[in-house]
């Protein structure tokens, strides 16, 4: 580590003054960060009584040379920056040069340190800012710093400390966060004599997450990786069904430093928006790396808040990376049944019989991933399947919508008849070419329950599909993928008189609306003319849809992606087949195929699951065919 310099006054003033020592946890944070800056790859933290009476941090870093030790405890003494310009290129965790000075003024500090180019180390003690010992001493390379009796000379501040256990928990949380941010460093925490954390330091994020957050959690996470405009994002995110009611498990590391960034949290949550239930928050450990000169870390004394020079770029990169990971790594929730409470060989009483109701558990606890490509036995048709078949529809052809379906291998395209929203009995014939894909799993539609849930079988599982949620998601994805929406020009254009704010929202988003299939013209004085609409919306009340769309456009702030998604969401919801409505077998088969063969269709845009899976094995267990 370079020589320690006392900062010139102007640099010192550039650094906003801030209180570093608030509680034991803030001391632990500063001291571990010093060890990391010193290049240590093994750090041991020991605390007693929540850190109030004793904290010890031992590292194998570069150490401090004999003559520099007293300097390290001076205010604004740092080896990490020299002049004002260096503040723009901060790569170390510390740079303010105030932690040791602040800590030593409110506690009794003992340091043992030996730098890399010294034979013999230094033993130093400082109490309430006054040096009490400064001598040479034999010790291993690296630094051990012991803080005793924090706030012993400032009783007023002592009073603000919480119970030992709360302070200890806060210290542990700091150590956890640092362990997650540096999987390449082995970090150990000993709490009142008991080791509570030990990370391997093997450099693997997953191993660190495993040690810190536990095995169950580590297994429900999805890998996330992406780069956009110089912003690199990597890490782990949770499956949408595993979102939690609090934001406690959100970890963002910006250039290796734990930060709380509203922009990053918003970007992640936006990416989950149409997959997670409202009121639930994603769990994530994300490492975001940006060029050092595009971020200001000096906005908050504890350096936990940051400011970016280009918020939009950060938002978009994080959003895209998370969105991408979600679309690739998620799996469908599975329904597991509880075991029958009676012995199946005993005779049941009528009472017991009545109680044998199949209970389903909440999906979040029982998510068992299905393999991305289900291994199923392909049942070959016994008769020659015609390459083309004729489909008789009772619907007006103009309502029909032809979708492109890209198979799992990403190549085959099967145009399929898709359901329409209104029932107009006009008999037409439509020829659909079906490419028979030998690898495609066979999907059999068993029927539908309550005119709402399609029951389909694929491989060794039965799926229950919410037809509205499924169709809504399909339409939403289609709009988002900017696939050409089938548009129908209206013979009689619709003129709509809107409220002033609705009118403003619509007319300032005409391009966006055009992407969604609406050709709208500004007619002045709060009215617009609708000339064309998506084919799927024929028969719907377009004027009230306009108000709904205006609502979704005006409720959102300026982020383009968000406005667009809200709009598509409104359109998809309106155009999707309704629960409880009649659906033909062909329509059900089409929906089931789209849902079960596409990994993108997991949740409706409101975050409700589209389908649940019941494994054959689960049924067999339930019926006592297998144990
Ligand atoms: P800062 O970290 O902001 O520079 P500190 O008061 O935390 O300020 O530390 C002052 C200086 O003491 C550091 O710049 C560094 O040179 C030295 N130092 C502190 N802790 C260690 C350590 N564990 N190993 C090596 N050097 C250290
Ligand atoms: Mg420091």
XYZ file of C-alpha atoms and ligand atoms in Angstrom:
655
model
C 0.000 0.000 0.000
C 1.400 3.467 -0.925
C 2.544 5.960 1.681
C -0.072 7.714 3.771
C -0.637 11.410 2.947
C -2.451 13.990 5.024
C -5.003 15.444 2.597
C -4.710 19.124 1.626
C -7.497 21.260 3.079
C -9.324 21.728 -0.238
C -9.593 17.971 -0.760
C -10.726 17.500 2.797
C -13.490 20.008 2.200
C -14.565 18.282 -0.974
C -15.411 15.332 1.128
C -18.640 16.064 2.866
C -18.160 15.554 6.582
C -20.116 12.681 7.948
C -20.375 10.601 11.027
C -18.773 7.228 10.441
C -19.242 5.659 13.814
C -22.870 5.208 14.631
C -22.949 1.752 16.189
C -20.758 -1.371 16.294
C -22.001 -2.454 12.867
C -20.734 0.741 11.250
C -17.308 0.179 12.824
C -17.252 -3.408 11.577
C -18.116 -2.189 8.099
C -15.320 0.375 7.995
C -12.750 -2.031 9.389
C -13.584 -4.882 7.042
C -13.485 -2.435 4.154
C -10.007 -1.414 5.254
C -8.963 -5.077 5.213
C -10.378 -5.486 1.718
C -8.618 -2.345 0.515
C -5.436 -3.827 1.981
C -5.809 -6.760 -0.402
C -6.676 -9.391 2.216
C -8.214 -12.664 1.053
C -8.948 -13.980 4.532
C -10.741 -11.879 7.133
C -11.917 -12.989 10.572
C -14.354 -10.896 12.561
C -15.032 -11.562 16.197
C -17.578 -9.728 18.327
C -18.684 -9.945 21.942
C -21.776 -8.372 23.491
C -22.990 -7.101 20.141
C -19.576 -5.585 19.502
C -20.032 -3.017 22.237
C -17.387 -4.449 24.566
C -15.184 -6.156 21.976
C -14.634 -6.316 18.213
C -11.614 -7.840 16.555
C -10.837 -7.893 12.852
C -7.882 -9.882 11.593
C -6.715 -9.829 7.995
C -3.821 -11.052 5.885
C -3.576 -7.833 3.883
C -0.605 -5.606 3.179
C -0.290 -4.254 6.731
C 0.904 -0.780 7.744
C 4.557 0.172 8.118
C 5.868 1.203 11.549
C 6.131 4.914 10.816
C 2.681 5.079 9.163
C 0.721 3.533 12.017
C 0.128 6.758 14.031
C -0.727 8.601 10.802
C -3.460 6.113 10.015
C -5.306 7.360 13.101
C -5.195 11.019 12.063
C -8.255 12.631 10.525
C -8.128 12.797 6.740
C -5.142 10.528 6.678
C -5.433 8.037 3.869
C -3.208 6.155 1.495
C -6.008 5.916 -1.028
C -6.239 9.371 -2.596
C -3.889 12.309 -2.877
C -5.635 15.103 -4.738
C -9.120 16.261 -5.720
C -9.045 14.642 -9.148
C -8.645 11.213 -7.518
C -12.167 11.536 -6.163
C -13.444 10.862 -9.676
C -11.687 7.516 -9.869
C -12.405 5.899 -6.549
C -11.786 2.186 -6.719
C -11.122 1.519 -3.044
C -13.857 1.158 -0.437
C -12.317 3.767 1.860
C -10.933 7.144 0.834
C -12.169 9.602 3.428
C -9.372 8.831 5.840
C -11.608 9.273 8.826
C -12.659 5.834 10.036
C -9.698 5.020 12.243
C -9.602 8.576 13.595
C -13.306 8.498 14.405
C -13.252 5.016 15.934
C -10.183 5.691 18.068
C -11.711 8.860 19.483
C -14.645 6.961 20.990
C -13.103 3.650 22.088
C -9.919 1.865 23.174
C -8.115 0.606 20.092
C -5.278 -1.861 19.862
C -3.518 -2.646 16.599
C -0.995 -5.275 15.644
C 0.269 -4.927 12.120
C 3.154 -5.999 9.950
C 3.591 -4.681 6.425
C 4.856 -6.756 3.538
C 8.345 -5.212 3.483
C 9.015 -5.342 7.205
C 10.586 -8.095 9.250
C 9.043 -7.024 12.496
C 5.623 -5.523 13.078
C 4.082 -2.786 15.201
C 2.008 -2.848 18.361
C -0.030 0.310 18.821
C -2.685 1.410 21.303
C -4.818 4.518 21.294
C -7.619 5.368 23.735
C -10.085 8.209 23.251
C -7.775 9.625 20.584
C -4.664 9.532 22.789
C -1.749 7.263 21.955
C -0.861 4.952 24.875
C 1.522 2.454 23.235
C 3.709 2.525 20.122
C 6.345 -0.178 19.855
C 7.781 -2.853 17.617
C 6.400 -6.345 18.032
C 6.656 -9.672 16.281
C 3.452 -10.561 14.460
C 2.359 -12.232 11.223
C 1.905 -10.195 8.050
C -1.387 -8.383 7.974
C -3.374 -6.436 10.512
C -5.341 -7.204 13.639
C -7.367 -4.399 15.102
C -9.237 -4.686 18.397
C -11.874 -2.167 19.474
C -12.853 -2.284 23.129
C -15.582 -0.403 25.007
C -17.134 1.554 22.201
C -18.504 4.944 23.337
C -16.971 4.482 26.824
C -16.182 8.215 26.896
C -19.424 9.397 25.261
C -22.211 8.057 27.513
C -24.844 10.033 25.612
C -24.159 8.021 22.471
C -23.892 4.794 24.420
C -27.528 5.291 25.388
C -28.604 5.094 21.772
C -27.270 1.583 21.357
C -29.834 -1.184 21.232
C -29.780 -4.491 23.068
C -26.656 -6.593 22.497
C -28.530 -9.015 20.304
C -29.809 -6.260 17.999
C -26.340 -4.780 17.681
C -24.914 -8.253 17.038
C -27.535 -8.866 14.356
C -26.665 -5.582 12.714
C -22.974 -6.566 12.739
C -23.831 -9.964 11.268
C -25.882 -8.280 8.531
C -22.885 -6.138 7.608
C -20.603 -9.165 7.479
C -23.181 -11.021 5.335
C -23.355 -8.201 2.864
C -19.622 -7.922 2.592
C -19.290 -11.690 2.203
C -21.787 -11.549 -0.672
C -19.994 -8.669 -2.308
C -16.645 -10.432 -2.186
C -17.024 -14.117 -2.926
C -13.258 -14.192 -3.545
C -12.524 -13.421 0.107
C -12.941 -15.991 2.849
C -14.865 -14.283 5.639
C -15.475 -15.714 9.079
C -17.696 -14.337 11.832
C -17.373 -15.439 15.441
C -20.195 -14.221 17.640
C -19.738 -14.594 21.396
C -17.364 -17.487 20.826
C -19.504 -19.256 18.231
C -18.679 -19.297 14.540
C -21.797 -18.203 12.643
C -20.457 -17.640 9.153
C -17.575 -18.973 7.135
C -17.415 -18.372 3.416
C -14.997 -20.347 1.310
C -13.605 -17.467 -0.705
C -13.599 -19.611 -3.856
C -14.805 -16.673 -5.958
C -18.151 -18.292 -6.805
C -21.195 -16.119 -6.165
C -23.326 -19.212 -5.636
C -21.073 -20.574 -2.902
C -21.147 -17.244 -1.100
C -24.933 -17.016 -1.438
C -25.191 -20.576 -0.158
C -23.138 -19.757 2.958
C -24.918 -16.500 3.657
C -28.535 -17.097 2.679
C -28.807 -20.845 3.102
C -29.163 -23.757 0.774
C -32.888 -23.614 0.087
C -32.628 -20.062 -1.030
C -29.560 -20.607 -3.188
C -31.376 -23.369 -5.048
C -34.362 -21.239 -6.014
C -32.285 -18.579 -7.706
C -31.767 -17.876 -11.383
C -28.467 -16.786 -12.919
C -28.495 -13.317 -14.389
C -25.907 -11.844 -16.709
C -25.896 -9.017 -19.210
C -24.088 -5.986 -20.513
C -25.354 -2.818 -22.103
C -23.600 0.455 -22.827
C -20.665 -0.233 -20.530
C -22.883 -1.382 -17.664
C -22.191 -5.003 -16.729
C -24.763 -6.847 -14.648
C -24.346 -10.279 -13.119
C -25.633 -12.197 -10.147
C -28.624 -14.157 -8.988
C -32.308 -13.342 -8.896
C -35.228 -15.303 -7.456
C -38.017 -16.975 -9.340
C -41.114 -14.772 -9.399
C -43.047 -17.194 -7.170
C -40.334 -16.868 -4.513
C -40.724 -13.104 -4.173
C -40.960 -11.973 -0.543
C -43.227 -9.533 1.253
C -40.252 -7.308 2.167
C -37.236 -5.882 0.397
C -34.834 -7.282 3.021
C -33.175 -9.698 0.673
C -32.171 -7.312 -2.043
C -28.445 -6.859 -2.407
C -26.885 -4.557 -4.950
C -23.153 -4.254 -5.291
C -21.960 -1.412 -7.399
C -18.342 -1.783 -8.396
C -17.949 -4.134 -5.431
C -19.539 -1.783 -2.937
C -22.878 -2.488 -1.330
C -25.247 0.295 -2.244
C -28.921 1.117 -2.131
C -29.837 2.482 -5.476
C -33.421 3.423 -6.161
C -32.715 3.211 -9.877
C -31.417 -0.352 -9.690
C -34.209 -1.565 -7.416
C -36.796 0.050 -9.690
C -35.250 -1.587 -12.751
C -35.281 -5.046 -11.158
C -38.827 -4.668 -9.882
C -39.963 -3.386 -13.234
C -38.576 -6.527 -14.848
C -40.664 -8.631 -12.436
C -43.677 -6.433 -12.844
C -45.701 -8.778 -14.955
C -44.499 -11.926 -13.249
C -44.570 -11.243 -9.536
C -47.660 -10.821 -7.414
C -48.455 -7.284 -6.356
C -47.002 -6.558 -2.913
C -44.201 -9.093 -3.250
C -40.610 -8.077 -3.863
C -37.880 -9.885 -5.721
C -34.910 -11.326 -3.882
C -31.650 -10.643 -5.636
C -27.903 -10.421 -5.337
C -26.736 -8.286 -8.240
C -23.278 -7.100 -9.097
C -23.365 -4.026 -11.265
C -20.150 -2.691 -12.687
C -19.963 0.727 -14.306
C -17.022 2.925 -15.304
C -15.807 4.643 -12.124
C -16.290 8.131 -13.537
C -20.033 7.606 -14.217
C -20.982 7.210 -10.587
C -20.804 9.469 -7.563
C -20.374 7.454 -4.379
C -19.708 10.479 -2.228
C -23.340 11.456 -1.642
C -23.710 9.799 1.736
C -21.185 9.452 4.574
C -21.672 5.690 4.814
C -21.336 5.585 1.025
C -24.448 3.436 0.699
C -26.252 5.790 -1.647
C -25.009 6.620 -5.088
C -25.771 8.941 -7.945
C -25.286 8.028 -11.595
C -24.467 10.397 -14.397
C -26.717 8.371 -16.686
C -29.578 6.859 -14.675
C -31.401 5.725 -17.796
C -28.522 3.615 -19.033
C -28.232 1.862 -15.658
C -31.978 1.299 -15.530
C -32.143 -0.165 -18.998
C -29.171 -2.436 -18.573
C -30.377 -3.856 -15.267
C -33.922 -4.166 -16.575
C -32.848 -5.990 -19.725
C -30.501 -8.369 -17.894
C -33.079 -9.322 -15.280
C -35.878 -9.629 -17.792
C -33.761 -11.855 -19.949
C -32.773 -14.081 -17.045
C -36.399 -14.390 -15.959
C -37.560 -15.416 -19.384
C -34.926 -18.131 -19.529
C -34.642 -19.465 -16.025
C -38.120 -19.705 -14.599
C -40.173 -22.868 -14.191
C -43.844 -23.537 -13.629
C -45.252 -23.904 -10.104
C -46.282 -27.389 -9.142
C -49.220 -28.461 -7.038
C -48.235 -30.969 -4.398
C -50.905 -32.725 -2.492
C -50.854 -33.387 1.207
C -50.662 -37.009 2.238
C -53.969 -38.610 3.212
C -54.227 -38.722 6.978
C -55.830 -42.161 7.162
C -54.296 -45.551 6.549
C -55.507 -46.638 3.164
C -55.919 -50.273 4.272
C -58.302 -49.367 7.043
C -61.972 -48.869 6.408
C -62.968 -45.281 6.400
C -65.820 -43.974 8.440
C -68.284 -41.736 6.635
C -66.833 -38.817 8.565
C -63.315 -39.647 7.383
C -64.565 -40.094 3.884
C -66.067 -36.621 3.930
C -62.800 -35.216 5.142
C -60.720 -36.729 2.379
C -60.534 -33.520 0.514
C -57.499 -32.940 -1.578
C -55.730 -29.926 -0.234
C -53.346 -27.880 -2.284
C -50.465 -26.043 -0.782
C -49.409 -22.525 -1.591
C -47.200 -22.667 -4.654
C -44.283 -20.762 -3.230
C -43.208 -23.441 -0.798
C -43.367 -26.311 -3.188
C -41.816 -25.167 -6.394
C -40.055 -28.073 -7.973
C -38.458 -27.094 -11.213
C -39.600 -28.940 -14.279
C -36.830 -29.587 -16.734
C -36.625 -26.896 -19.392
C -37.108 -29.521 -22.060
C -39.460 -32.146 -20.704
C -38.376 -35.673 -21.424
C -41.538 -37.320 -22.608
C -42.381 -40.326 -24.592
C -43.441 -39.195 -28.010
C -46.579 -41.038 -28.930
C -46.477 -41.509 -32.671
C -49.849 -41.212 -34.365
C -51.147 -44.599 -35.484
C -52.763 -43.232 -38.592
C -51.053 -40.956 -41.035
C -51.441 -37.448 -39.749
C -52.286 -35.195 -42.673
C -49.811 -32.411 -43.263
C -52.713 -30.086 -43.783
C -56.096 -30.124 -42.219
C -59.181 -28.100 -42.648
C -60.438 -26.222 -39.706
C -64.083 -25.329 -39.459
C -64.620 -22.296 -37.426
C -67.885 -20.786 -36.348
C -66.249 -17.429 -36.078
C -65.989 -14.612 -38.492
C -62.682 -14.982 -40.261
C -61.694 -11.420 -39.674
C -61.663 -12.164 -35.971
C -59.171 -14.929 -36.422
C -55.629 -14.190 -35.635
C -52.693 -16.133 -36.868
C -49.810 -16.435 -34.495
C -46.332 -17.561 -35.138
C -45.143 -20.156 -32.760
C -41.436 -20.719 -32.394
C -40.704 -24.159 -31.003
C -38.201 -24.875 -28.257
C -35.481 -25.437 -30.781
C -36.216 -21.954 -31.993
C -36.753 -22.937 -35.623
C -40.127 -24.398 -36.386
C -42.972 -22.088 -37.044
C -46.502 -23.299 -36.734
C -49.193 -20.861 -37.684
C -52.147 -21.742 -35.517
C -55.685 -20.545 -35.330
C -56.087 -18.409 -32.286
C -59.194 -17.647 -30.318
C -61.174 -14.561 -30.982
C -63.025 -12.568 -28.423
C -66.525 -12.349 -29.743
C -68.931 -14.994 -30.797
C -70.258 -14.251 -34.266
C -71.645 -17.364 -35.926
C -70.504 -17.139 -39.487
C -69.394 -20.403 -40.974
C -66.108 -20.141 -42.799
C -63.327 -22.439 -43.729
C -59.770 -21.769 -42.948
C -56.855 -23.821 -44.049
C -54.043 -24.136 -41.646
C -50.797 -25.772 -42.426
C -49.447 -27.721 -39.543
C -45.871 -28.799 -39.494
C -45.687 -32.006 -37.569
C -42.711 -31.830 -35.289
C -41.460 -35.241 -34.236
C -39.731 -33.829 -31.170
C -42.714 -31.864 -30.008
C -44.277 -33.370 -26.904
C -47.827 -34.597 -27.363
C -50.349 -32.392 -25.635
C -53.838 -33.687 -24.992
C -56.580 -31.382 -23.868
C -58.722 -33.263 -21.388
C -61.319 -30.566 -21.070
C -62.054 -27.458 -19.131
C -63.342 -26.824 -15.639
C -65.723 -24.000 -14.754
C -65.290 -22.626 -18.288
C -62.086 -21.139 -16.889
C -59.339 -23.721 -16.443
C -58.121 -25.822 -19.317
C -56.949 -29.241 -18.195
C -54.242 -30.648 -20.425
C -51.867 -33.550 -20.270
C -48.259 -33.474 -21.412
C -45.691 -36.130 -20.652
C -46.013 -37.268 -17.068
C -47.957 -34.257 -15.897
C -51.379 -32.707 -15.908
C -51.585 -28.951 -16.237
C -54.359 -26.635 -15.222
C -54.256 -23.530 -17.324
C -56.122 -20.329 -16.582
C -57.320 -19.498 -20.063
C -57.728 -15.764 -19.559
C -54.326 -15.408 -17.904
C -52.721 -17.504 -20.626
C -54.281 -15.656 -23.517
C -53.582 -12.317 -21.914
C -49.906 -13.233 -21.538
C -49.689 -14.465 -25.130
C -51.161 -11.230 -26.463
C -48.981 -9.170 -24.153
C -45.797 -10.949 -25.267
C -46.825 -10.523 -28.842
C -47.338 -6.800 -28.460
C -44.053 -6.485 -26.668
C -42.128 -8.460 -29.214
C -43.320 -5.820 -31.695
C -44.717 -8.553 -33.867
C -46.937 -7.037 -36.396
C -50.277 -6.778 -34.736
C -53.091 -7.602 -37.099
C -54.920 -4.384 -37.645
C -58.384 -3.777 -38.990
C -59.228 -0.451 -40.536
C -62.607 0.758 -39.362
C -65.200 1.488 -42.032
C -66.631 4.138 -39.830
C -63.852 5.731 -37.807
C -64.707 6.231 -34.154
C -64.606 9.774 -32.833
C -64.057 9.954 -29.103
C -64.421 12.989 -26.899
C -62.028 12.577 -24.038
C -61.323 14.329 -20.811
C -58.481 16.814 -21.017
C -55.920 14.634 -19.203
C -56.948 11.531 -21.165
C -56.670 13.467 -24.384
C -53.177 14.654 -23.437
C -52.055 11.144 -22.519
C -53.360 9.685 -25.796
C -52.094 12.389 -28.133
C -48.620 12.435 -26.629
C -48.267 8.679 -27.160
C -49.595 8.234 -30.686
C -46.493 6.325 -31.821
C -46.721 3.935 -28.935
C -50.398 3.374 -29.655
C -49.612 2.731 -33.297
C -47.205 -0.028 -32.209
C -50.035 -1.557 -30.254
C -52.243 -1.522 -33.356
C -54.234 1.663 -32.886
C -54.249 4.246 -35.632
C -55.401 7.366 -33.863
C -55.507 10.930 -35.068
C -55.583 14.064 -32.997
C -58.827 15.827 -33.835
C -58.269 18.819 -31.612
C -60.357 20.164 -28.725
C -60.076 17.051 -26.611
C -61.208 14.613 -29.258
C -59.458 11.950 -31.284
C -60.398 9.827 -34.267
C -59.673 6.105 -34.196
C -59.125 4.803 -37.720
C -57.841 1.300 -37.095
C -57.695 -1.098 -34.169
C -56.159 -4.525 -33.505
C -58.330 -7.208 -35.071
C -58.699 -8.973 -31.741
C -60.520 -5.967 -30.340
C -63.345 -5.826 -32.833
C -66.610 -5.790 -30.977
C -65.103 -4.217 -27.873
C -66.086 -0.819 -26.547
C -63.248 1.205 -28.032
C -64.149 4.484 -26.372
C -63.948 3.056 -22.893
C -60.768 1.219 -23.881
C -59.310 4.589 -24.905
C -59.986 5.916 -21.414
C -58.392 2.838 -19.882
C -55.359 3.216 -22.100
C -55.101 6.890 -21.259
C -55.203 5.946 -17.593
C -52.355 3.477 -17.953
C -50.333 5.984 -19.970
C -50.763 8.882 -17.612
C -50.237 6.949 -14.387
C -46.676 6.194 -15.251
C -43.688 8.414 -15.021
C -41.485 9.113 -17.972
C -39.832 5.723 -18.399
C -40.709 4.569 -21.901
C -40.557 0.834 -21.127
C -42.973 1.200 -18.283
C -45.478 3.240 -20.247
C -45.308 0.797 -23.092
C -45.811 -2.216 -20.824
C -48.774 -0.639 -19.077
C -50.384 0.093 -22.388
C -49.824 -3.409 -23.773
C -51.093 -4.781 -20.533
C -54.376 -2.888 -20.828
C -54.819 -3.934 -24.440
C -53.959 -7.592 -23.748
C -56.349 -7.770 -20.803
C -59.161 -6.364 -22.879
C -58.525 -8.576 -25.883
C -58.009 -11.844 -24.040
C -60.749 -14.454 -23.792
C -62.632 -14.063 -20.564
C -62.812 -16.617 -17.803
C -66.213 -18.240 -17.841
C -66.710 -17.736 -21.560
C -67.181 -20.512 -24.064
C -64.008 -21.829 -25.687
C -63.845 -24.446 -28.444
C -61.644 -27.528 -28.218
C -59.418 -26.172 -30.979
C -58.967 -22.931 -29.121
C -58.160 -24.783 -25.919
C -55.609 -26.966 -27.677
C -54.015 -23.951 -29.227
C -53.725 -22.153 -25.903
C -52.442 -25.262 -24.118
C -49.761 -25.716 -26.766
C -48.630 -22.158 -26.603
C -48.477 -22.185 -22.834
C -46.825 -25.550 -22.359
C -44.302 -25.272 -25.150
C -43.161 -21.768 -24.422
C -41.010 -20.779 -21.513
C -42.164 -17.170 -21.734
C -45.705 -17.856 -20.704
C -45.456 -18.361 -16.955
C -47.447 -15.535 -15.464
C -50.165 -13.240 -16.656
C -49.095 -9.609 -16.860
C -50.547 -9.102 -13.348
C -48.207 -11.734 -11.954
C -50.755 -14.513 -11.483
C -49.483 -17.906 -12.576
C -50.793 -19.060 -15.936
C -50.599 -22.771 -15.217
C -50.079 -25.249 -12.436
C -48.566 -28.642 -12.831
C -49.654 -31.851 -11.123
C -47.172 -34.680 -11.582
C -48.447 -38.178 -12.280
C -46.207 -39.411 -9.471
C -47.982 -37.091 -7.095
C -51.346 -38.561 -8.058
C -50.013 -42.085 -7.763
C -48.764 -41.366 -4.285
C -52.119 -39.897 -3.403
C -53.965 -42.980 -4.600
C -51.520 -45.261 -2.850
C -50.221 -46.830 -6.053
C -46.703 -45.968 -5.010
C -45.229 -45.011 -1.664
P -9.526 5.309 4.599
O -9.850 3.857 4.583
O -10.667 6.155 4.208
O -8.265 5.624 3.887
P -9.160 4.885 7.426
O -9.170 5.805 8.574
O -10.162 3.792 7.407
O -9.278 5.744 6.116
O -7.737 4.257 7.310
C -6.599 5.110 7.224
C -5.450 4.398 6.538
O -4.957 3.354 7.366
C -5.814 3.741 5.232
O -5.746 4.624 4.153
C -4.775 2.634 5.137
O -3.593 3.107 4.566
C -4.475 2.293 6.584
N -5.208 1.054 7.020
C -6.322 0.995 7.774
N -6.679 -0.291 8.020
C -5.779 -1.070 7.380
C -5.606 -2.499 7.234
N -6.450 -3.383 7.790
N -4.545 -2.935 6.500
C -3.685 -2.043 5.944
N -3.810 -0.699 6.034
C -4.831 -0.196 6.747
Mg -11.264 3.031 5.730
